[in-house]
Coordinates of C-alpha atoms in Angstrom, one line a residue:
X4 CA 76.7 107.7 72.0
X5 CA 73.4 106.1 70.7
X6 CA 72.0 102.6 71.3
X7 CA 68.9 100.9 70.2
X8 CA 67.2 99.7 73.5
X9 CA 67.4 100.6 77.3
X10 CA 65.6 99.5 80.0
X11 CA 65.7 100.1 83.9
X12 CA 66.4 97.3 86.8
X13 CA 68.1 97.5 90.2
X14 CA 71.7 95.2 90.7
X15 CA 73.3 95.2 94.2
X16 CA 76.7 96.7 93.8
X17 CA 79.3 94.5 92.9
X18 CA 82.8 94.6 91.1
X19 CA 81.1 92.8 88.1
X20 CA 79.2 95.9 87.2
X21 CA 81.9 98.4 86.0
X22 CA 81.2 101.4 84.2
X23 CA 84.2 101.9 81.9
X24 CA 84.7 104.8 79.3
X25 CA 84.9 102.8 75.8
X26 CA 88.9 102.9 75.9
X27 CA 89.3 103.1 79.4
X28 CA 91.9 102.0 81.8
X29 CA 91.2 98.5 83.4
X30 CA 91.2 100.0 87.0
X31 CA 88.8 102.6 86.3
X32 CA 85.0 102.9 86.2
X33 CA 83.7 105.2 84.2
X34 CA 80.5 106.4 82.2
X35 CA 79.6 107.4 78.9
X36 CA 76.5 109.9 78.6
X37 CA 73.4 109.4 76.6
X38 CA 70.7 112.1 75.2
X39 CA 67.3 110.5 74.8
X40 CA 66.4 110.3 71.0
X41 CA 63.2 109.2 69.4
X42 CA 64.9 105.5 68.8
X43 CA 66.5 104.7 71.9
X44 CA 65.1 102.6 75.1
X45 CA 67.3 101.8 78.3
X46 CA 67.7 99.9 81.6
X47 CA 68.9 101.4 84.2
X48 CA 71.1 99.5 87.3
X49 CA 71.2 101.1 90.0
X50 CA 75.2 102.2 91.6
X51 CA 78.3 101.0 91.2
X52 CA 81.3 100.0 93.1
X53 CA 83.4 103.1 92.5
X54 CA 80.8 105.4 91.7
X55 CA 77.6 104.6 94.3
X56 CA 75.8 107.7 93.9
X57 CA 75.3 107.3 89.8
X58 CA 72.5 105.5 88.5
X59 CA 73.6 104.0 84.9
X60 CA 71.3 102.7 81.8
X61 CA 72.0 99.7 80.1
X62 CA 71.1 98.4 76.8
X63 CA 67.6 96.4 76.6
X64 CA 68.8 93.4 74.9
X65 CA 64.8 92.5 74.5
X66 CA 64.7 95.8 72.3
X67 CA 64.3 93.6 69.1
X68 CA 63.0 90.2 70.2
X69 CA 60.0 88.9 67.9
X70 CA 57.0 90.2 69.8
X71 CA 54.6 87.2 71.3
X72 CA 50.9 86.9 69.8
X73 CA 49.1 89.1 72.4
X74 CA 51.9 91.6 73.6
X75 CA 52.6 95.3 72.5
X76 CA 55.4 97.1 72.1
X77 CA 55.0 101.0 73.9
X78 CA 57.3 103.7 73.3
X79 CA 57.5 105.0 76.8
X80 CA 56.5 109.3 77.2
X81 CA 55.3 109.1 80.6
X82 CA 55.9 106.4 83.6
X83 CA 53.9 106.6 86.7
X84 CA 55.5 105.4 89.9
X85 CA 54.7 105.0 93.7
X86 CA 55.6 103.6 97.3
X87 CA 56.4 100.4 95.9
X88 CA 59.0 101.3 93.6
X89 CA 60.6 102.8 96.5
X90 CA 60.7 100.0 98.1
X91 CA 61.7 97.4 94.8
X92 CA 64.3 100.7 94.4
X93 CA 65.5 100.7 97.9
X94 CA 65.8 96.8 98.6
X95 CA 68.3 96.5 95.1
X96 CA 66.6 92.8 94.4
X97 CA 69.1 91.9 91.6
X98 CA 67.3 92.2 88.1
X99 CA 64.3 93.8 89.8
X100 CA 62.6 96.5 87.2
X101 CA 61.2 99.8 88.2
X102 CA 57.6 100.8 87.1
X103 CA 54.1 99.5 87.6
X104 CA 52.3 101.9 84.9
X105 CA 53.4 103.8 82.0
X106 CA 51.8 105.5 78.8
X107 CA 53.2 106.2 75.2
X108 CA 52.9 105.4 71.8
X109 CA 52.5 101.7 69.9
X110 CA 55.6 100.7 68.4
X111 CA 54.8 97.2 67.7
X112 CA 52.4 94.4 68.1
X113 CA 51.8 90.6 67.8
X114 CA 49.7 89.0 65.2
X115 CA 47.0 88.0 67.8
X116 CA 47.0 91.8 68.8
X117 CA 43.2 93.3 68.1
X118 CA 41.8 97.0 68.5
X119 CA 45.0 98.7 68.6
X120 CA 47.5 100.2 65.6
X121 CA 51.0 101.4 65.5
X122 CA 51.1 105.0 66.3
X123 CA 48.0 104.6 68.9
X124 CA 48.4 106.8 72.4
X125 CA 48.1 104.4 75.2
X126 CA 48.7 103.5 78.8
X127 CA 49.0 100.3 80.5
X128 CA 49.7 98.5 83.4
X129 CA 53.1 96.4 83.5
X130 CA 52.9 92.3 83.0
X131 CA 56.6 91.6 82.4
X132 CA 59.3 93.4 82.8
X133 CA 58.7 97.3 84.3
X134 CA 57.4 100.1 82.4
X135 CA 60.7 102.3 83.5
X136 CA 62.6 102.1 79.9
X137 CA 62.4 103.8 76.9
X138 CA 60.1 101.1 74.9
X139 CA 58.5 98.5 77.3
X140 CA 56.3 95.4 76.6
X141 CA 52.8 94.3 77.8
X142 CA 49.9 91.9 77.1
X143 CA 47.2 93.7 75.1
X144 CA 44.8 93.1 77.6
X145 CA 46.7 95.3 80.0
X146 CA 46.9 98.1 77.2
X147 CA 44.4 101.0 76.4
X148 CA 43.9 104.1 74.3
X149 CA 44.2 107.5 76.2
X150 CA 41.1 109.1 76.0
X151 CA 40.7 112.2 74.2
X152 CA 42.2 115.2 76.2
X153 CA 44.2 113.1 78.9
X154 CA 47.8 114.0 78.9
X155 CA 50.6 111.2 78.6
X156 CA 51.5 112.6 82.2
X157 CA 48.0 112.3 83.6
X158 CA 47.1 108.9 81.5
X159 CA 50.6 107.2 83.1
X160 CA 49.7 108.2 86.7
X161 CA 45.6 106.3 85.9
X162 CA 46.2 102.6 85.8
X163 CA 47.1 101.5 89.1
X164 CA 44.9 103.7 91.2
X165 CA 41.8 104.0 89.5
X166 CA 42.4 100.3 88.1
X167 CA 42.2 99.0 92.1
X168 CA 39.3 101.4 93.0
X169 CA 37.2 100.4 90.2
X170 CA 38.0 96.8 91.1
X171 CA 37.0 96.6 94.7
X172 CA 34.4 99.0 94.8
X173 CA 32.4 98.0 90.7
X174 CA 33.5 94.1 90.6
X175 CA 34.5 92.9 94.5
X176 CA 31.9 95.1 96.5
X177 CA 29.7 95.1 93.8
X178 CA 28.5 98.4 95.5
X179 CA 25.1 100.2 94.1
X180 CA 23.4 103.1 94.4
X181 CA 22.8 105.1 97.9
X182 CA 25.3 102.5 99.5
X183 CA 27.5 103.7 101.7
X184 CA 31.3 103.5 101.4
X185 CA 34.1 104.1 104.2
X186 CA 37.3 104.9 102.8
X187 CA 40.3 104.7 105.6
X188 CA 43.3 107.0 105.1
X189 CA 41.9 108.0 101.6
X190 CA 44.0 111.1 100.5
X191 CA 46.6 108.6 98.7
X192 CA 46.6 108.4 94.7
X193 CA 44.0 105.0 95.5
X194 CA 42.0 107.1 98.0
X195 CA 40.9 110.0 96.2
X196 CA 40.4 107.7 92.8
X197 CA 38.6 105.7 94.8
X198 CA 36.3 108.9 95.7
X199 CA 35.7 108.9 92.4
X200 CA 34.5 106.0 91.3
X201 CA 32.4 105.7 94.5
X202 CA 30.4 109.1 93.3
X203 CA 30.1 107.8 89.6
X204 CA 28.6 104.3 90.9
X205 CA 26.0 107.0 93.3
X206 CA 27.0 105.9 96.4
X207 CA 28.1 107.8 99.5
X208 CA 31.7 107.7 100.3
X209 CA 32.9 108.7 103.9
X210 CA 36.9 109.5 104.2
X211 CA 39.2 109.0 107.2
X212 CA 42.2 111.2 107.1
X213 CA 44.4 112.3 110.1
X214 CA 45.6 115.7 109.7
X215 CA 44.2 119.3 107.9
X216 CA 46.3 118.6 104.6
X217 CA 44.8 115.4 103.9
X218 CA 41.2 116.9 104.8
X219 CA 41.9 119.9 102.2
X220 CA 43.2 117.6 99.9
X221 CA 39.3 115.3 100.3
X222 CA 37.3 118.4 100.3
X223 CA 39.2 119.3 97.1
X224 CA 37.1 116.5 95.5
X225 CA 34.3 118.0 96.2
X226 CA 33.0 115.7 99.2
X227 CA 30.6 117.8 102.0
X228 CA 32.8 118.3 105.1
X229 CA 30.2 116.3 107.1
X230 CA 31.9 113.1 105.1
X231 CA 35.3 113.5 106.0
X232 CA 36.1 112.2 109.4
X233 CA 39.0 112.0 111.7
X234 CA 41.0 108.4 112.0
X235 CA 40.4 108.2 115.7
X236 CA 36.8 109.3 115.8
X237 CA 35.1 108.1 112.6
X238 CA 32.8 105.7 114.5
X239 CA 31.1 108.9 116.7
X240 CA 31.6 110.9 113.8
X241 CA 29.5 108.7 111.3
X242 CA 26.9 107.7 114.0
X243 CA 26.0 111.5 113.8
X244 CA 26.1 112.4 110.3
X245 CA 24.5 108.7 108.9
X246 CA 22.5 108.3 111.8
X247 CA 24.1 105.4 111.8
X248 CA 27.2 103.5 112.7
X249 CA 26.8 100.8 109.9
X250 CA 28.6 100.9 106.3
X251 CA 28.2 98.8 103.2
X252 CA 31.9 98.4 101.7
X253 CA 34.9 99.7 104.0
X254 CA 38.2 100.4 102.0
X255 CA 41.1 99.9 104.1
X256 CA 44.2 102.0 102.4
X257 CA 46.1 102.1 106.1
X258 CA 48.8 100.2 106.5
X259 CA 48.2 99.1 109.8
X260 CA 45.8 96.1 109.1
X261 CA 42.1 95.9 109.7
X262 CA 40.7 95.9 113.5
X263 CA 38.3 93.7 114.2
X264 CA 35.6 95.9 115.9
X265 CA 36.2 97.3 112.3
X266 CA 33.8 94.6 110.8
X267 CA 31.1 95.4 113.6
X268 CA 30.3 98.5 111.5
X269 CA 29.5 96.6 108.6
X270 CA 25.9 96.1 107.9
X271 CA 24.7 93.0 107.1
X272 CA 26.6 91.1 104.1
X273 CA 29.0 94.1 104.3
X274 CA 32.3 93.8 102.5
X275 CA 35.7 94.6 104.1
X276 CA 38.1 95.5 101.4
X277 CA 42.3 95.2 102.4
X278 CA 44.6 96.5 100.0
X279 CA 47.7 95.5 102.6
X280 CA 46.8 92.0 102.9
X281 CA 47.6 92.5 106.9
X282 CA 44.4 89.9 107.9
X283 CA 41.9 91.4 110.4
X284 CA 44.0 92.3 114.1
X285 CA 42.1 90.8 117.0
X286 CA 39.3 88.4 117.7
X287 CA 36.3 87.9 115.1
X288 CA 33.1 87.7 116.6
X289 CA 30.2 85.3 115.5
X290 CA 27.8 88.4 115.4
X291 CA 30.0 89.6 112.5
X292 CA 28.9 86.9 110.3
X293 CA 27.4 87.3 107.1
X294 CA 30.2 89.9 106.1
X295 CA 33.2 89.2 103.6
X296 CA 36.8 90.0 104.1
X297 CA 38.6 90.1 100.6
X298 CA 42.6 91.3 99.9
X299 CA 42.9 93.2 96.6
X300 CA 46.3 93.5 94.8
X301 CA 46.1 94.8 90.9
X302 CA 49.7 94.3 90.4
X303 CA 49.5 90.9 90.9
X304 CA 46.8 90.6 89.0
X305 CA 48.0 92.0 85.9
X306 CA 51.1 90.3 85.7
X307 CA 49.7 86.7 87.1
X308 CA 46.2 87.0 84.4
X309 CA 46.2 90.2 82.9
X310 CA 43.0 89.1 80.9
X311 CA 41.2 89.5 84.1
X312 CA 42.1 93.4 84.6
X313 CA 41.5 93.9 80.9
X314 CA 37.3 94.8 81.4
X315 CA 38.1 96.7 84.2
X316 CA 40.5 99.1 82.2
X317 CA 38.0 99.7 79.4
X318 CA 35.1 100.4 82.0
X319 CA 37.7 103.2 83.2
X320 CA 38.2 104.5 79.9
X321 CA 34.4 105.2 79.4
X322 CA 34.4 106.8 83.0
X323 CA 37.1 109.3 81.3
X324 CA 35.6 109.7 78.1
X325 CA 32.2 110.2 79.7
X326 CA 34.2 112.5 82.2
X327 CA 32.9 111.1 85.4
X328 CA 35.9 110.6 86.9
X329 CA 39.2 112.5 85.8
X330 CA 42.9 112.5 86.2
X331 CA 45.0 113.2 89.3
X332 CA 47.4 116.1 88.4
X333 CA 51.1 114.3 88.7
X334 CA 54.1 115.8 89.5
X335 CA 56.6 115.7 86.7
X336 CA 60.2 114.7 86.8
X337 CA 62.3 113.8 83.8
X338 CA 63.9 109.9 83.9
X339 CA 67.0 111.7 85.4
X340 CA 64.9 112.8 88.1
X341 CA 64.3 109.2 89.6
X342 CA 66.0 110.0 92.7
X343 CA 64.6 113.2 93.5
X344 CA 60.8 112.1 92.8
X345 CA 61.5 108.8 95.0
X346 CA 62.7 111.0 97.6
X347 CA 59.6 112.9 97.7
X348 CA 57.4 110.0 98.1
X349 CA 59.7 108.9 101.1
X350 CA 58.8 112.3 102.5
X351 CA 55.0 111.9 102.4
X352 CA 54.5 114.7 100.0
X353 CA 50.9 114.0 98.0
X354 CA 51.2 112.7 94.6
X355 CA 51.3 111.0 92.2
X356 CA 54.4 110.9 90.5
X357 CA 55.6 110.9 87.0
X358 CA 58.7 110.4 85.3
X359 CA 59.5 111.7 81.6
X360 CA 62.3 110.9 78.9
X361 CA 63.2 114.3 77.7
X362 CA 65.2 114.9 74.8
X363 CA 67.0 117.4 76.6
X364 CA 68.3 115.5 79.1
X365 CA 71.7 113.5 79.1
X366 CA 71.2 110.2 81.0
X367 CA 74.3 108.1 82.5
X368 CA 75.4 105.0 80.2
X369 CA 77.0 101.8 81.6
X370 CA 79.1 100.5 79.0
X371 CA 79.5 96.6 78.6
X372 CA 82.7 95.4 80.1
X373 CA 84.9 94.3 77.0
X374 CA 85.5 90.6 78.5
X375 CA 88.1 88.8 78.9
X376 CA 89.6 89.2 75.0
X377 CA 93.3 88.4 74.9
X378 CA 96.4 89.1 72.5
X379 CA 98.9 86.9 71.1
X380 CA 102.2 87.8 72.6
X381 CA 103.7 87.0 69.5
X382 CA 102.3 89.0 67.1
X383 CA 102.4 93.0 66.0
X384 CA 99.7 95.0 66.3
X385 CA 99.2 98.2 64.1
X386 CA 97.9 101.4 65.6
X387 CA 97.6 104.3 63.2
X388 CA 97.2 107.6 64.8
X389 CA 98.5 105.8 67.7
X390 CA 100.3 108.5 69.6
X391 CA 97.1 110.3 70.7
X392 CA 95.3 109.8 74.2
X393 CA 93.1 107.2 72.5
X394 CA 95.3 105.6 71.1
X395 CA 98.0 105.3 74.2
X396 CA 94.9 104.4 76.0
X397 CA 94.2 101.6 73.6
X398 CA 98.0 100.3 73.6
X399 CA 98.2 100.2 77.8
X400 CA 95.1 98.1 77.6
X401 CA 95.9 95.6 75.0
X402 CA 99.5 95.0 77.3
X403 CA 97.5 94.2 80.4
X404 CA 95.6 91.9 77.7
X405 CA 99.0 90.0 76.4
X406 CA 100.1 92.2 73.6
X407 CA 103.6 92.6 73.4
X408 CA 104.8 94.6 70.1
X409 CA 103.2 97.3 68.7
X410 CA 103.7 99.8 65.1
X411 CA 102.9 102.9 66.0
X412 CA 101.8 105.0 62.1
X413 CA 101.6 108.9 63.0
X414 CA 102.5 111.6 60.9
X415 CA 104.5 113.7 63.9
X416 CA 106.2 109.9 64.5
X417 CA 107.0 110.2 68.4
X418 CA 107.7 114.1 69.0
X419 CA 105.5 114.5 72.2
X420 CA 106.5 113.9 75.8
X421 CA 103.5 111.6 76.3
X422 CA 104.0 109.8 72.9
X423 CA 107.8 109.1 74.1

């Protein structure tokens, strides 16, 4: 079959999602298939009633809306994806999209639209709906060009990391050279971008990481062995190597919230920077004034102001063309590999994670229930060729629906078992 628009969301099981074959029978659920072509995009909802473990596509029905002054139109090649959508994925918040970041190819744009064409390679960070669909829409300030010799798969996997490094360590920290960076738990997709960026801007970056795989995976970036620390023992740890106890900037990328002995390793008008939003655990002391606690969330951002991330993805750009930061190799999955790459990042295993429409693929369809159509009782209703499976399908449905008399035209007439 072939559509015009897709697009992907989660929905909560319920009998009013029903995936029915284009003439099926009224108690079944069933599917039709579709293979990605160059003019398709799709939604996908997540299970069904009588088939839980298959995730459908359904059509986009803002495929052809008018585009708005400042928003772009992106036909999707690569979507980048991470713990949250696991989360958004796992919860099954009704009308919820999957996708914070995606790269492709302009499609479309409004008339207020500047520095971009139709046919452009971008990426961008999502400020409506998610980026997992076919063609997806986004402000233009949330859209770049893909530098020269950056994959789709690399450039899809770039906004959301290196977008929130840049952010709190070049605009919030406002870090400089020779200053020195602490970056807990920093072998994540955030972590080791935000190694990056800390080594273009010249400072010194220090990484917490709690096992040998997450120290490999620092090293691997190229920082001394001295700088990476253990969780438990970074404060001995950096005494020695720093001669110092004291940090500009700490990054916290843990989970577990900020500690408030944390900020007594600050130095004076130190910045804390909490990408959880957790608050600082514990009592503040007055000898830790002079210091700045700030909360950092780039997906807010870019869907609440995207105007405000918009300098911030052009500085990253130049970092890329000028090569002093590059992209994280992704793992690849195509879009009917969603469950598979999710599961990985449940496991732990290092990303990030990228998923692909391939033309090769066939992806599972919901069709649109046909409604609540009924037949006049009274009338005749003409069904040439009638006598096939089709065709008795057809009939059996339009009796549940009212119909009560029926002209079969068929050349064999009714010479089959089934047809009788």
């Amino acid at each position: 079959m072939e559509m015009k628009s897709f697009i992907f969301r989660t929905c909560k099981p319920s009998k009013k999602l029903e995936m029915r074959h284009l003439y099926g029978d009224e108690k079944l659920h069933f599917h039709s298939y579709l293979r990605l072509g160059t003019k398709s995009s799709t939604l996908l909802i997540k299970g069904s009633v009588m088939v839980p473990t298959v995730q459908p596509f359904i059509e986009d029905v803002d495929y052809k809306r008018p585009l708005h002054p400042h928003e772009v139109q992106i036909e999707v090649r690569a979507v980048g994806i991470d713990e949250q959508d696991v989360d958004r994925f796992s919860r099954s918040i009704p009308g919820e999209s999957l996708g914070w970041q995606g790269a492709g190819i302009v499609a479309g744009l409004g008339s207020a639209v500047q520095g971009l064409q139709v046919g452009d390679a971008v990426m961008a960070l999502r400020t409506s709906s998610g980026t997992f669909q076919t063609f997806f829409h986004a402000h233009s300030a949330a859209v770049v060009k893909v530098p020269a010799g950056t994959s789709f798969a690399e450039a899809a996997a770039l906004p959301v990391a290196f977008s929130t490094a840049y952010h709190c360590l070049a605009n919030v920290a406002r870090i400089q050279k020779e200053d020195k960076v602490l970056s807990h738990q920093a072998s994540g997709d955030i972590g080791l971008a935000a190694v990056q960026i800390a080594q273009s801007l010249e400072a010194t970056i220090y990484c917490t990481v709690s096992d040998d795989s997450q120290r490999q995976c620092i090293l691997g970036m190229g920082i001394p062995p001295t700088q990476v620390l253990g969780t438990e023992s970074w404060k001995k740890e950096l005494s020695v190597v720093a001669n110092s106890d004291k940090v500009d900037v700490i990054l916290n990328l843990s989970p577990r919230g900020v500690e408030s002995k944390d900020l007594n390793c600050l130095s004076s008008f130190g910045h804390l920077i909490d990408l959880h939003g957790q608050g600082v655990l514990g009592p503040v002391s007055a000898s830790t004034s002079n210091r700045t606690y700030s909360t950092v969330d780039i997906r807010s951002m870019a869907l609440q102001n995207p105007r405000a991330i918009q300098d911030t993805l052009q500085n990253l750009t130049t970092l890329l063309t000028q090569q002093k930061v590059r992209p994280l190799s992704p793992t690849k999955f195509g879009f009917s590999g969603l469950s598979n790459a999710l599961s990985e990042i449940r496991q732990g295993i290092p990303g990030p994670w990228v998923l692909e429409p391939r033309p090769t693929e066939l992806l599972p369809v919901a069709i649109n229930p046909l409604g609540g159509h009924t037949f006049d009782p009274n009338a005749s209703y003409v069904l040439v060729g009638g006598f096939g499976g089709i065709g008795r399908s057809v009939a059996r449905w339009m009796v549940t629906r009212g119909a009560k008399n029926f002209i079969f035209v068929a050349r064999s007439g009714a010479s089959s078992d089934p047809a009788k």
